[in-house]
mmCIF file of C-alpha atoms in Angstrom:
data_model
loop_
_atom_site.group_PDB
_atom_site.id
_atom_site.type_symbol
_atom_site.label_atom_id
_atom_site.label_comp_id
_atom_site.label_asym_id
_atom_site.label_seq_id
_atom_site.Cartn_x
_atom_site.Cartn_y
_atom_site.Cartn_z
ATOM 1 C CA MET A 1 19.780 41.521 23.680
ATOM 2 C CA GLU A 2 18.387 38.030 25.348
ATOM 3 C CA GLN A 3 20.701 35.329 25.620
ATOM 4 C CA ALA A 4 18.373 33.198 23.627
ATOM 5 C CA GLU A 5 18.928 35.245 20.707
ATOM 6 C CA LEU A 6 22.750 35.099 20.678
ATOM 7 C CA THR A 7 24.231 33.837 17.552
ATOM 8 C CA THR A 8 26.781 30.872 17.304
ATOM 9 C CA GLU A 9 29.525 33.476 16.106
ATOM 10 C CA GLN A 10 28.963 35.786 19.181
ATOM 11 C CA VAL A 11 28.853 32.870 21.572
ATOM 12 C CA LEU A 12 32.240 31.723 20.293
ATOM 13 C CA LYS A 13 33.950 35.088 21.112
ATOM 14 C CA ARG A 14 33.602 34.483 24.740
ATOM 15 C CA ASP A 15 36.515 33.872 26.845
ATOM 16 C CA ILE A 16 35.914 30.917 29.052
ATOM 17 C CA PRO A 17 37.619 30.408 32.362
ATOM 18 C CA TRP A 18 39.029 27.038 31.846
ATOM 19 C CA GLU A 19 41.836 27.487 34.425
ATOM 20 C CA THR A 20 38.926 28.498 37.185
ATOM 21 C CA TYR A 21 37.147 25.271 36.420
ATOM 22 C CA MET A 22 40.278 23.265 36.878
ATOM 23 C CA MET A 23 41.104 25.023 40.122
ATOM 24 C CA THR A 24 37.651 23.987 41.421
ATOM 25 C CA LYS A 25 38.157 20.636 40.174
ATOM 26 C CA LEU A 26 35.291 20.308 37.726
ATOM 27 C CA ILE A 27 37.686 19.475 34.893
ATOM 28 C CA SER A 28 41.024 17.877 35.309
ATOM 29 C CA GLY A 29 44.412 19.129 34.287
ATOM 30 C CA THR A 30 44.514 16.849 31.356
ATOM 31 C CA ASP A 31 41.020 18.344 30.206
ATOM 32 C CA LEU A 32 42.583 21.843 30.629
ATOM 33 C CA GLN A 33 45.509 20.938 28.347
ATOM 34 C CA LEU A 34 42.997 19.487 25.735
ATOM 35 C CA LEU A 35 40.854 22.477 25.733
ATOM 36 C CA ARG A 36 43.740 24.925 25.298
ATOM 37 C CA ARG A 37 44.909 22.998 22.435
ATOM 38 C CA TYR A 38 41.404 22.999 20.940
ATOM 39 C CA ASP A 39 40.110 26.508 21.733
ATOM 40 C CA ASN A 40 40.209 29.448 19.254
ATOM 41 C CA ARG A 41 42.163 27.039 16.793
ATOM 42 C CA PRO A 42 41.665 27.091 12.889
ATOM 43 C CA GLU A 43 39.461 24.476 11.518
ATOM 44 C CA SER A 44 42.174 22.170 9.826
ATOM 45 C CA TYR A 45 43.926 22.169 13.251
ATOM 46 C CA ARG A 46 40.868 21.112 14.950
ATOM 47 C CA ALA A 47 40.281 18.545 12.679
ATOM 48 C CA GLN A 48 43.419 16.987 13.302
ATOM 49 C CA LEU A 49 43.086 17.103 16.944
ATOM 50 C CA LEU A 50 39.805 15.283 16.496
ATOM 51 C CA ASP A 51 41.569 12.599 14.291
ATOM 52 C CA ASP A 52 44.229 12.247 16.809
ATOM 53 C CA ASP A 53 42.460 12.454 19.950
ATOM 54 C CA GLY A 54 38.507 11.938 19.285
ATOM 55 C CA PRO A 55 37.628 10.013 22.279
ATOM 56 C CA ALA A 56 39.422 12.240 24.645
ATOM 57 C CA TYR A 57 37.647 15.459 23.367
ATOM 58 C CA VAL A 58 34.230 13.375 23.526
ATOM 59 C CA ARG A 59 34.969 12.778 27.278
ATOM 60 C CA VAL A 60 35.652 16.486 27.671
ATOM 61 C CA PHE A 61 32.658 17.634 26.206
ATOM 62 C CA VAL A 62 30.542 15.123 28.002
ATOM 63 C CA THR A 63 32.162 16.153 31.291
ATOM 64 C CA ILE A 64 31.459 19.752 30.666
ATOM 65 C CA LEU A 65 27.905 19.426 30.000
ATOM 66 C CA ARG A 66 27.392 16.948 32.601
ATOM 67 C CA ASP A 67 29.165 18.812 35.591
ATOM 68 C CA ILE A 68 29.079 22.674 34.552
ATOM 69 C CA PHE A 69 25.928 24.520 34.720
ATOM 70 C CA LYS A 70 27.142 28.098 33.919
ATOM 71 C CA GLU A 71 25.036 28.927 30.993
ATOM 72 C CA GLU A 72 27.861 30.943 29.061
ATOM 73 C CA THR A 73 29.926 27.671 29.174
ATOM 74 C CA VAL A 74 27.214 25.308 28.070
ATOM 75 C CA GLU A 75 26.154 27.617 25.418
ATOM 76 C CA TYR A 76 29.889 27.888 24.210
ATOM 77 C CA VAL A 77 30.487 24.054 23.952
ATOM 78 C CA LEU A 78 27.255 23.392 22.218
ATOM 79 C CA ALA A 79 27.990 26.572 19.753
ATOM 80 C CA LEU A 80 31.461 24.892 19.231
ATOM 81 C CA ILE A 81 29.909 21.577 18.402
ATOM 82 C CA ASP A 82 27.216 23.244 16.250
ATOM 83 C CA GLU A 83 29.879 25.024 14.200
ATOM 84 C CA MET A 84 31.560 21.542 13.338
ATOM 85 C CA LEU A 85 28.388 20.389 11.572
ATOM 86 C CA ALA A 86 29.331 23.056 8.914
ATOM 87 C CA GLY A 87 32.883 21.722 8.247
ATOM 88 C CA ASN A 88 34.209 19.221 5.936
ATOM 89 C CA TRP A 89 32.778 15.671 5.873
ATOM 90 C CA PHE A 90 35.462 14.331 8.636
ATOM 91 C CA ILE A 91 34.565 17.088 11.032
ATOM 92 C CA GLN A 92 30.653 16.715 10.609
ATOM 93 C CA GLU A 93 31.046 12.872 11.011
ATOM 94 C CA LYS A 94 33.187 13.389 14.394
ATOM 95 C CA SER A 95 31.018 16.282 15.611
ATOM 96 C CA CYS A 96 27.770 14.448 15.148
ATOM 97 C CA LYS A 97 28.827 11.396 16.878
ATOM 98 C CA ILE A 98 30.217 13.730 19.694
ATOM 99 C CA LEU A 99 26.979 15.641 20.135
ATOM 100 C CA ALA A 100 24.857 12.301 20.054
ATOM 101 C CA LEU A 101 26.979 10.938 23.093
ATOM 102 C CA ILE A 102 26.751 14.245 24.768
ATOM 103 C CA VAL A 103 22.912 14.227 24.538
ATOM 104 C CA SER A 104 22.765 10.806 25.980
ATOM 105 C CA ALA A 105 24.964 11.620 28.686
ATOM 106 C CA ARG A 106 23.656 14.904 29.734
ATOM 107 C CA PRO A 107 21.468 15.242 32.997
ATOM 108 C CA LYS A 108 17.917 15.334 32.418
ATOM 109 C CA THR A 109 15.461 18.070 33.729
ATOM 110 C CA GLN A 110 12.158 17.330 35.384
ATOM 111 C CA ASP A 111 9.752 20.092 36.936
ATOM 112 C CA GLY A 112 12.906 22.599 36.983
ATOM 113 C CA LEU A 113 15.298 20.239 38.610
ATOM 114 C CA LEU A 114 18.324 18.679 37.228
ATOM 115 C CA SER A 115 19.023 14.944 37.748
ATOM 116 C CA ASN A 116 21.550 15.919 40.538
ATOM 117 C CA GLY A 117 18.723 17.925 42.473
ATOM 118 C CA GLU A 118 20.181 21.289 41.640
ATOM 119 C CA ALA A 119 17.596 23.777 40.273
ATOM 120 C CA SER A 120 17.485 24.760 36.622
ATOM 121 C CA ASN A 121 15.567 28.017 36.261
ATOM 122 C CA SER A 122 17.065 28.984 32.737
ATOM 123 C CA LYS A 123 15.178 28.591 29.604
ATOM 124 C CA SER A 124 17.959 29.743 27.421
ATOM 125 C CA LYS A 125 20.162 26.893 28.331
ATOM 126 C CA ILE A 126 17.273 24.279 27.315
ATOM 127 C CA THR A 127 16.517 26.304 24.243
ATOM 128 C CA CYS A 128 20.262 26.297 23.234
ATOM 129 C CA ILE A 129 20.384 22.634 23.471
ATOM 130 C CA ASP A 130 17.283 22.132 21.703
ATOM 131 C CA ASP A 131 18.235 24.539 18.835
ATOM 132 C CA VAL A 132 21.487 22.446 18.218
ATOM 133 C CA LEU A 133 19.437 19.431 18.362
ATOM 134 C CA LYS A 134 17.106 20.483 15.659
ATOM 135 C CA GLY A 135 20.049 21.398 13.592
ATOM 136 C CA LEU A 136 21.639 17.864 14.136
ATOM 137 C CA VAL A 137 18.464 15.941 13.359
ATOM 138 C CA GLU A 138 17.896 18.043 10.159
ATOM 139 C CA TRP A 139 21.332 17.325 9.166
ATOM 140 C CA LEU A 140 21.235 13.636 9.865
ATOM 141 C CA CYS A 141 17.819 13.387 7.775
ATOM 142 C CA ALA A 142 19.759 15.415 4.924
ATOM 143 C CA GLN A 143 22.270 12.639 5.079
ATOM 144 C CA LEU A 144 19.495 9.777 4.611
ATOM 145 C CA LYS A 145 17.771 11.382 1.759
ATOM 146 C CA LYS A 146 21.182 12.616 -0.139
ATOM 147 C CA PRO A 147 24.489 11.273 1.511
ATOM 148 C CA SER A 148 27.452 13.613 1.177
ATOM 149 C CA HIS A 149 29.672 10.618 1.503
ATOM 150 C CA SER A 150 29.224 7.583 -0.477
ATOM 151 C CA SER A 151 29.899 4.995 2.153
ATOM 152 C CA ARG A 152 29.903 6.643 5.544
ATOM 153 C CA SER A 153 26.955 8.935 5.627
ATOM 154 C CA ILE A 154 23.904 6.475 5.960
ATOM 155 C CA PRO A 155 25.911 4.413 8.620
ATOM 156 C CA THR A 156 26.839 7.588 10.646
ATOM 157 C CA ALA A 157 23.358 9.012 10.419
ATOM 158 C CA ILE A 158 21.591 5.790 11.650
ATOM 159 C CA SER A 159 24.282 4.987 14.359
ATOM 160 C CA CYS A 160 23.851 8.580 15.802
ATOM 161 C CA LEU A 161 19.902 8.234 15.582
ATOM 162 C CA ALA A 162 20.020 4.926 17.508
ATOM 163 C CA THR A 163 21.516 7.008 20.268
ATOM 164 C CA LEU A 164 19.266 10.142 20.026
ATOM 165 C CA LEU A 165 16.058 8.826 19.485
ATOM 166 C CA LYS A 166 15.988 7.858 23.129
ATOM 167 C CA GLU A 167 15.170 11.525 23.728
ATOM 168 C CA PRO A 168 11.246 12.371 23.218
ATOM 169 C CA VAL A 169 12.276 15.764 21.744
ATOM 170 C CA VAL A 170 14.496 13.985 18.971
ATOM 171 C CA ARG A 171 11.632 11.567 18.302
ATOM 172 C CA SER A 172 9.251 14.585 17.568
ATOM 173 C CA LEU A 173 11.767 16.365 15.464
ATOM 174 C CA PHE A 174 12.483 13.148 13.490
ATOM 175 C CA VAL A 175 8.807 12.665 12.765
ATOM 176 C CA ARG A 176 7.903 16.208 11.838
ATOM 177 C CA LEU A 177 10.937 16.086 9.569
ATOM 178 C CA ASP A 178 9.225 12.863 7.780
ATOM 179 C CA GLY A 179 12.262 10.983 8.969
ATOM 180 C CA VAL A 180 10.503 7.616 9.324
ATOM 181 C CA LYS A 181 10.330 6.527 5.760
ATOM 182 C CA LEU A 182 14.085 7.439 5.297
ATOM 183 C CA LEU A 183 14.834 4.529 7.633
ATOM 184 C CA ILE A 184 13.052 1.909 5.509
ATOM 185 C CA PRO A 185 15.523 1.327 2.638
ATOM 186 C CA SER A 186 17.950 0.094 5.497
ATOM 187 C CA ILE A 187 15.757 -2.481 6.946
ATOM 188 C CA CYS A 188 16.563 -5.603 4.720
ATOM 189 C CA PRO A 189 18.457 -8.930 5.418
ATOM 190 C CA ALA A 190 22.194 -8.520 5.824
ATOM 191 C CA SER A 191 25.267 -10.740 5.572
ATOM 192 C CA THR A 192 28.542 -8.807 6.140
ATOM 193 C CA GLN A 193 29.503 -7.561 9.640
ATOM 194 C CA GLN A 194 29.232 -3.979 8.525
ATOM 195 C CA SER A 195 25.612 -4.423 7.071
ATOM 196 C CA ILE A 196 24.471 -6.592 10.188
ATOM 197 C CA GLN A 197 25.591 -3.479 12.256
ATOM 198 C CA LEU A 198 23.715 -1.052 10.218
ATOM 199 C CA LEU A 199 20.606 -3.321 10.102
ATOM 200 C CA TYR A 200 20.581 -3.696 13.939
ATOM 201 C CA GLU A 201 21.039 0.108 14.459
ATOM 202 C CA THR A 202 18.111 0.870 12.063
ATOM 203 C CA SER A 203 15.993 -1.815 13.684
ATOM 204 C CA LEU A 204 16.802 0.003 17.203
ATOM 205 C CA CYS A 205 15.577 3.168 15.602
ATOM 206 C CA VAL A 206 12.341 1.558 14.794
ATOM 207 C CA TRP A 207 11.956 0.023 18.247
ATOM 208 C CA LEU A 208 12.605 3.416 19.727
ATOM 209 C CA LEU A 209 10.005 5.038 17.443
ATOM 210 C CA SER A 210 7.661 2.111 18.434
ATOM 211 C CA TYR A 211 7.039 3.910 21.781
ATOM 212 C CA TYR A 212 5.872 7.180 20.319
ATOM 213 C CA GLU A 213 2.212 7.314 18.848
ATOM 214 C CA PRO A 214 2.942 10.028 15.966
ATOM 215 C CA ALA A 215 5.703 7.601 14.989
ATOM 216 C CA ILE A 216 3.399 4.561 14.956
ATOM 217 C CA GLU A 217 1.173 6.192 12.434
ATOM 218 C CA TYR A 218 3.962 6.640 9.793
ATOM 219 C CA LEU A 219 4.999 3.064 10.563
ATOM 220 C CA ALA A 220 1.501 1.649 9.920
ATOM 221 C CA THR A 221 1.356 3.182 6.363
ATOM 222 C CA SER A 222 4.785 2.211 5.277
ATOM 223 C CA ARG A 223 6.447 -1.098 4.104
ATOM 224 C CA THR A 224 8.222 -1.248 7.541
ATOM 225 C CA LEU A 225 6.449 -4.364 8.988
ATOM 226 C CA PRO A 226 6.796 -6.654 5.875
ATOM 227 C CA ARG A 227 10.495 -5.718 5.709
ATOM 228 C CA LEU A 228 10.935 -6.564 9.484
ATOM 229 C CA VAL A 229 9.201 -9.834 8.996
ATOM 230 C CA ASP A 230 11.638 -10.690 6.090
ATOM 231 C CA VAL A 231 14.691 -9.638 8.227
ATOM 232 C CA VAL A 232 13.657 -11.756 11.258
ATOM 233 C CA LYS A 233 13.066 -14.811 8.921
ATOM 234 C CA SER A 234 16.441 -14.635 7.618
ATOM 235 C CA SER A 235 18.733 -13.332 10.386
ATOM 236 C CA THR A 236 20.625 -15.509 12.800
ATOM 237 C CA LYS A 237 22.180 -12.584 14.784
ATOM 238 C CA GLU A 238 20.874 -12.604 18.181
ATOM 239 C CA LYS A 239 20.688 -9.070 18.846
ATOM 240 C CA VAL A 240 19.000 -8.057 15.710
ATOM 241 C CA VAL A 241 16.337 -10.624 16.295
ATOM 242 C CA ARG A 242 15.693 -9.555 19.802
ATOM 243 C CA VAL A 243 15.189 -5.822 18.779
ATOM 244 C CA VAL A 244 12.771 -6.744 16.005
ATOM 245 C CA VAL A 245 10.845 -9.238 18.132
ATOM 246 C CA LEU A 246 10.611 -6.283 20.997
ATOM 247 C CA THR A 247 9.311 -3.879 18.148
ATOM 248 C CA PHE A 248 6.537 -6.505 17.119
ATOM 249 C CA LYS A 249 5.530 -6.940 20.636
ATOM 250 C CA ASN A 250 5.182 -2.969 20.803
ATOM 251 C CA LEU A 251 3.215 -2.863 17.787
ATOM 252 C CA LEU A 252 1.047 -5.748 18.211
ATOM 253 C CA SER A 253 -1.956 -3.942 20.006
ATOM 254 C CA LYS A 254 -1.654 -0.858 17.859
ATOM 255 C CA GLY A 255 -4.235 -0.384 15.172
ATOM 256 C CA ALA A 256 -4.139 -3.044 12.474
ATOM 257 C CA PHE A 257 -0.760 -4.221 13.234
ATOM 258 C CA GLY A 258 -1.768 -7.469 14.887
ATOM 259 C CA ALA A 259 -4.113 -8.542 11.743
ATOM 260 C CA GLN A 260 -1.076 -7.726 9.383
ATOM 261 C CA MET A 261 1.223 -9.603 11.486
ATOM 262 C CA VAL A 262 -0.956 -12.810 11.220
ATOM 263 C CA ASP A 263 -1.393 -12.294 7.254
ATOM 264 C CA LEU A 264 2.378 -12.150 7.043
ATOM 265 C CA GLY A 265 2.749 -15.630 8.749
ATOM 266 C CA LEU A 266 4.275 -14.288 12.000
ATOM 267 C CA PRO A 267 2.890 -16.905 14.125
ATOM 268 C CA GLN A 268 4.653 -19.559 12.207
ATOM 269 C CA ILE A 269 7.811 -17.613 11.945
ATOM 270 C CA VAL A 270 7.645 -17.287 15.758
ATOM 271 C CA GLN A 271 7.335 -20.920 16.331
ATOM 272 C CA ASN A 272 10.224 -21.481 13.896
ATOM 273 C CA LEU A 273 12.288 -18.867 16.083
ATOM 274 C CA LYS A 274 11.303 -20.480 19.365
ATOM 275 C CA ALA A 275 12.810 -23.908 18.116
ATOM 276 C CA GLN A 276 16.323 -22.347 17.686
ATOM 277 C CA ALA A 277 18.891 -22.201 20.484
ATOM 278 C CA TRP A 278 19.003 -18.712 21.776
ATOM 279 C CA SER A 279 21.017 -17.797 24.826
ATOM 280 C CA ASP A 280 19.228 -14.449 25.454
ATOM 281 C CA GLU A 281 16.539 -14.928 28.032
ATOM 282 C CA ASP A 282 14.919 -11.621 27.150
ATOM 283 C CA LEU A 283 14.422 -12.850 23.525
ATOM 284 C CA LEU A 284 12.884 -16.108 24.597
ATOM 285 C CA GLU A 285 10.572 -14.425 27.094
ATOM 286 C CA ALA A 286 9.596 -11.743 24.377
ATOM 287 C CA LEU A 287 8.965 -14.724 21.725
ATOM 288 C CA ASN A 288 6.611 -16.468 24.296
ATOM 289 C CA GLN A 289 4.554 -13.223 24.919
ATOM 290 C CA LEU A 290 4.536 -12.554 21.175
ATOM 291 C CA GLU A 291 3.212 -15.811 20.546
ATOM 292 C CA GLU A 292 0.349 -15.433 23.164
ATOM 293 C CA GLY A 293 -0.463 -11.991 21.580
ATOM 294 C CA LEU A 294 -0.794 -13.206 18.228
ATOM 295 C CA LYS A 295 -2.988 -15.972 19.326
ATOM 296 C CA ASP A 296 -5.266 -13.715 20.937
ATOM 297 C CA ASN A 297 -5.419 -11.555 17.879
ATOM 298 C CA ILE A 298 -6.274 -14.648 15.757
ATOM 299 C CA LYS A 299 -9.401 -15.170 17.974
ATOM 300 C CA LYS A 300 -10.482 -11.628 17.600
ATOM 301 C CA LEU A 301 -10.559 -12.224 13.882
ATOM 302 C CA SER A 302 -13.678 -13.545 12.311
ATOM 303 C CA SER A 303 -13.284 -16.376 9.903
ATOM 304 C CA PHE A 304 -14.208 -14.098 7.039
ATOM 305 C CA ASP A 305 -11.854 -11.340 8.001
ATOM 306 C CA LYS A 306 -8.861 -14.157 7.758
ATOM 307 C CA TYR A 307 -10.208 -15.502 4.738
ATOM 308 C CA LYS A 308 -10.385 -11.992 3.161
ATOM 309 C CA GLN A 309 -6.810 -11.190 4.183
ATOM 310 C CA GLU A 310 -5.533 -14.402 2.797
ATOM 311 C CA ILE A 311 -6.970 -13.660 -0.497
ATOM 312 C CA LEU A 312 -6.234 -9.901 -0.784
ATOM 313 C CA LEU A 313 -2.424 -10.928 0.090
ATOM 314 C CA GLY A 314 -2.437 -13.780 -2.470
ATOM 315 C CA HIS A 315 -1.443 -16.401 0.143
ATOM 316 C CA LEU A 316 -3.753 -18.887 -0.913
ATOM 317 C CA ASP A 317 -3.392 -22.473 0.722
ATOM 318 C CA TRP A 318 -5.896 -25.191 2.083
ATOM 319 C CA SER A 319 -6.617 -23.569 5.408
ATOM 320 C CA PRO A 320 -9.557 -25.383 7.110
ATOM 321 C CA MET A 321 -12.231 -22.567 6.147
ATOM 322 C CA HIS A 322 -11.998 -23.402 2.262
ATOM 323 C CA LYS A 323 -13.569 -26.914 2.751
ATOM 324 C CA ASP A 324 -15.718 -25.857 5.574
ATOM 325 C CA PRO A 325 -19.464 -25.821 4.313
ATOM 326 C CA ALA A 326 -20.569 -23.886 7.259
ATOM 327 C CA PHE A 327 -18.124 -21.308 6.544
ATOM 328 C CA TRP A 328 -19.663 -21.014 2.901
ATOM 329 C CA ARG A 329 -23.253 -20.910 4.117
ATOM 330 C CA GLU A 330 -22.768 -18.298 6.867
ATOM 331 C CA ASN A 331 -20.503 -16.016 4.678
ATOM 332 C CA ILE A 332 -21.785 -16.292 1.165
ATOM 333 C CA THR A 333 -23.331 -12.910 1.196
ATOM 334 C CA ASN A 334 -20.105 -11.223 2.296
ATOM 335 C CA PHE A 335 -18.712 -11.975 -1.162
ATOM 336 C CA GLU A 336 -21.013 -9.206 -2.391
ATOM 337 C CA GLU A 337 -19.089 -6.519 -0.514
ATOM 338 C CA ASN A 338 -17.350 -3.806 -2.889
ATOM 339 C CA ASP A 339 -18.896 -5.164 -5.936
ATOM 340 C CA PHE A 340 -17.543 -8.824 -5.387
ATOM 341 C CA GLN A 341 -14.008 -7.518 -4.717
ATOM 342 C CA ILE A 342 -13.059 -10.869 -3.342
ATOM 343 C CA LEU A 343 -14.328 -12.876 -6.322
ATOM 344 C CA ARG A 344 -12.530 -10.524 -8.646
ATOM 345 C CA VAL A 345 -9.222 -11.040 -6.844
ATOM 346 C CA LEU A 346 -9.612 -14.880 -7.128
ATOM 347 C CA ILE A 347 -10.134 -14.443 -10.769
ATOM 348 C CA THR A 348 -7.108 -12.192 -11.122
ATOM 349 C CA ILE A 349 -5.180 -14.963 -9.338
ATOM 350 C CA LEU A 350 -6.193 -17.326 -12.004
ATOM 351 C CA ASP A 351 -4.394 -14.979 -14.675
ATOM 352 C CA THR A 352 -1.246 -14.054 -12.601
ATOM 353 C CA SER A 353 -0.081 -16.599 -10.259
ATOM 354 C CA ASN A 354 2.533 -19.097 -10.968
ATOM 355 C CA ASP A 355 1.912 -21.153 -7.642
ATOM 356 C CA PRO A 356 0.004 -24.458 -8.291
ATOM 357 C CA ARG A 357 -1.345 -24.285 -4.897
ATOM 358 C CA ALA A 358 -2.999 -20.760 -5.134
ATOM 359 C CA LEU A 359 -4.555 -21.644 -8.484
ATOM 360 C CA ALA A 360 -5.963 -24.997 -7.293
ATOM 361 C CA VAL A 361 -7.354 -23.260 -4.183
ATOM 362 C CA ALA A 362 -8.818 -20.332 -6.264
ATOM 363 C CA CYS A 363 -10.534 -22.758 -8.605
ATOM 364 C CA PHE A 364 -12.088 -24.402 -5.751
ATOM 365 C CA ASP A 365 -13.326 -21.495 -4.091
ATOM 366 C CA LEU A 366 -14.861 -20.092 -7.195
ATOM 367 C CA SER A 367 -16.842 -23.364 -7.407
ATOM 368 C CA GLN A 368 -17.961 -23.147 -3.725
ATOM 369 C CA PHE A 369 -19.158 -19.637 -4.368
ATOM 370 C CA ILE A 370 -21.261 -21.090 -7.477
ATOM 371 C CA GLN A 371 -22.722 -23.894 -5.295
ATOM 372 C CA HIS A 372 -23.810 -21.736 -2.361
ATOM 373 C CA HIS A 373 -24.798 -18.306 -3.881
ATOM 374 C CA PRO A 374 -28.277 -18.324 -5.344
ATOM 375 C CA ALA A 375 -26.873 -16.224 -8.224
ATOM 376 C CA GLY A 376 -23.557 -17.757 -8.321
ATOM 377 C CA ARG A 377 -23.287 -19.057 -11.898
ATOM 378 C CA VAL A 378 -24.554 -16.062 -13.517
ATOM 379 C CA ILE A 379 -22.318 -13.768 -11.382
ATOM 380 C CA VAL A 380 -19.060 -15.822 -12.138
ATOM 381 C CA THR A 381 -20.070 -16.265 -16.050
ATOM 382 C CA ASP A 382 -20.523 -12.275 -16.299
ATOM 383 C CA LEU A 383 -17.012 -11.970 -14.790
ATOM 384 C CA LYS A 384 -15.674 -13.929 -17.590
ATOM 385 C CA THR A 385 -14.342 -16.756 -15.520
ATOM 386 C CA LYS A 386 -15.166 -19.818 -17.780
ATOM 387 C CA GLU A 387 -12.324 -19.167 -20.306
ATOM 388 C CA ARG A 388 -9.834 -18.566 -17.656
ATOM 389 C CA VAL A 389 -10.556 -21.737 -15.677
ATOM 390 C CA MET A 390 -10.890 -23.870 -18.821
ATOM 391 C CA LYS A 391 -7.203 -23.091 -19.565
ATOM 392 C CA LEU A 392 -6.305 -24.338 -16.349
ATOM 393 C CA MET A 393 -7.789 -27.941 -17.072
ATOM 394 C CA ASN A 394 -4.474 -28.493 -19.312
ATOM 395 C CA HIS A 395 -2.352 -27.429 -16.478
ATOM 396 C CA GLU A 396 0.585 -29.991 -15.780
ATOM 397 C CA ASN A 397 -0.297 -29.958 -12.070
ATOM 398 C CA ALA A 398 -2.908 -32.517 -10.977
ATOM 399 C CA GLU A 399 -4.258 -30.559 -8.194
ATOM 400 C CA VAL A 400 -4.951 -27.487 -10.355
ATOM 401 C CA THR A 401 -6.574 -29.667 -13.148
ATOM 402 C CA LYS A 402 -8.975 -31.379 -10.610
ATOM 403 C CA ASN A 403 -10.141 -28.188 -9.024
ATOM 404 C CA ALA A 404 -10.622 -26.452 -12.501
ATOM 405 C CA LEU A 405 -12.767 -29.370 -13.578
ATOM 406 C CA LEU A 406 -14.732 -29.075 -10.509
ATOM 407 C CA CYS A 407 -15.347 -25.432 -11.045
ATOM 408 C CA ILE A 408 -16.372 -25.880 -14.719
ATOM 409 C CA GLN A 409 -18.682 -28.718 -13.930
ATOM 410 C CA ARG A 410 -20.431 -26.500 -11.422
ATOM 411 C CA LEU A 411 -20.667 -23.558 -13.832
ATOM 412 C CA PHE A 412 -22.263 -25.595 -16.395
ATOM 413 C CA LEU A 413 -24.504 -27.547 -13.950
ATOM 414 C CA GLY A 414 -25.648 -24.906 -11.632
ATOM 415 C CA ALA A 415 -26.265 -25.035 -8.049
ATOM 416 C CA LYS A 416 -29.215 -27.440 -8.108
ATOM 417 C CA TYR A 417 -26.989 -30.338 -9.573
ATOM 418 C CA ALA A 418 -23.563 -29.197 -8.597
ATOM 419 C CA SER A 419 -24.266 -30.269 -4.999
ATOM 420 C CA PHE A 420 -24.045 -33.916 -6.128
ATOM 421 C CA LEU A 421 -20.393 -33.492 -7.249
ATOM 422 C CA GLN A 422 -17.672 -35.119 -5.193
ATOM 423 C CA VAL A 423 -15.212 -32.500 -3.774
#
């Protein structure tokens, strides 16, 4: 039987020569005592040892996997930790944290060499580690989907992922298990110390994933970006702001992220953040780089692209293009796209928005369409706009009533005479 086919139960039946490792100074006398107390003991006894000396056992396991390269011993320790994941919640929590620390501390392999230059020709060792990692990532995703502990499951899973996602193999496993969407609920403004730490570690996970192309595709189709923007707007914790800003910087040039950031008002948010007194020089540098990147992105967007995004998001304001005659002359035929989609959205805003500014701008833009499009009056009439605008002529806000009146006048007069009306 090949070693890669061994079961956890078979591996754990091995007799590991701990005394020999101590004599060759690969482990210390204290390590030997800890291992003797732990090895071949009942589950309940091991649980108590982890409770009493958890950090010491983390150190022992990390030492073994860092300094001992004998396959049988490495497989034994990994099997020991893998077995813990099947225990009760306390053992599961301790074991997944231990394994996360071990993975981050273990020597990396490259072209068959360990980080200390020693040859590593064994595939079974790597296979064993990757198998344990797969089981761990599956367990972490399961905890995020359906927590087995009401208050500890999600923070523990996120904390471990913040360590593990530094590993390329873990990023790949996590994406394949559809884990990216499981992070999104934890991306929200926080106030308590515990929730701030959870938010920071979740943001750290997203930042690590922003270096991995398959994960970026998932991030692009989720609510991740708007949630991160909400976080950075309201957070005063420097480490949270830093990791979110660094994530924005990574995503800025990817796909449609740049345009979305502009639409979500990130340029103004960055200016507000720069005005605050941050002590972290890396954060200040990242803010400057992000600001320049956003400016370049805005330049690349055509004026109609920016207008369209503003309308579709419902973020209407008196930006310069609304009152620019050249904008309307040059782009009036673009309003015909997708069966007058933009026009229909403007009309929907009249029905649904409670924001006086949005209502006023929508009325004004409809009046501009009527004036500049050859069939504007007929099209707007066919879309049953008149009744909606007339209702707004009695609105309590003067800006709304003024632009509603302008729209009705142009609707009744048509383009020939409407151009004489004062804006």
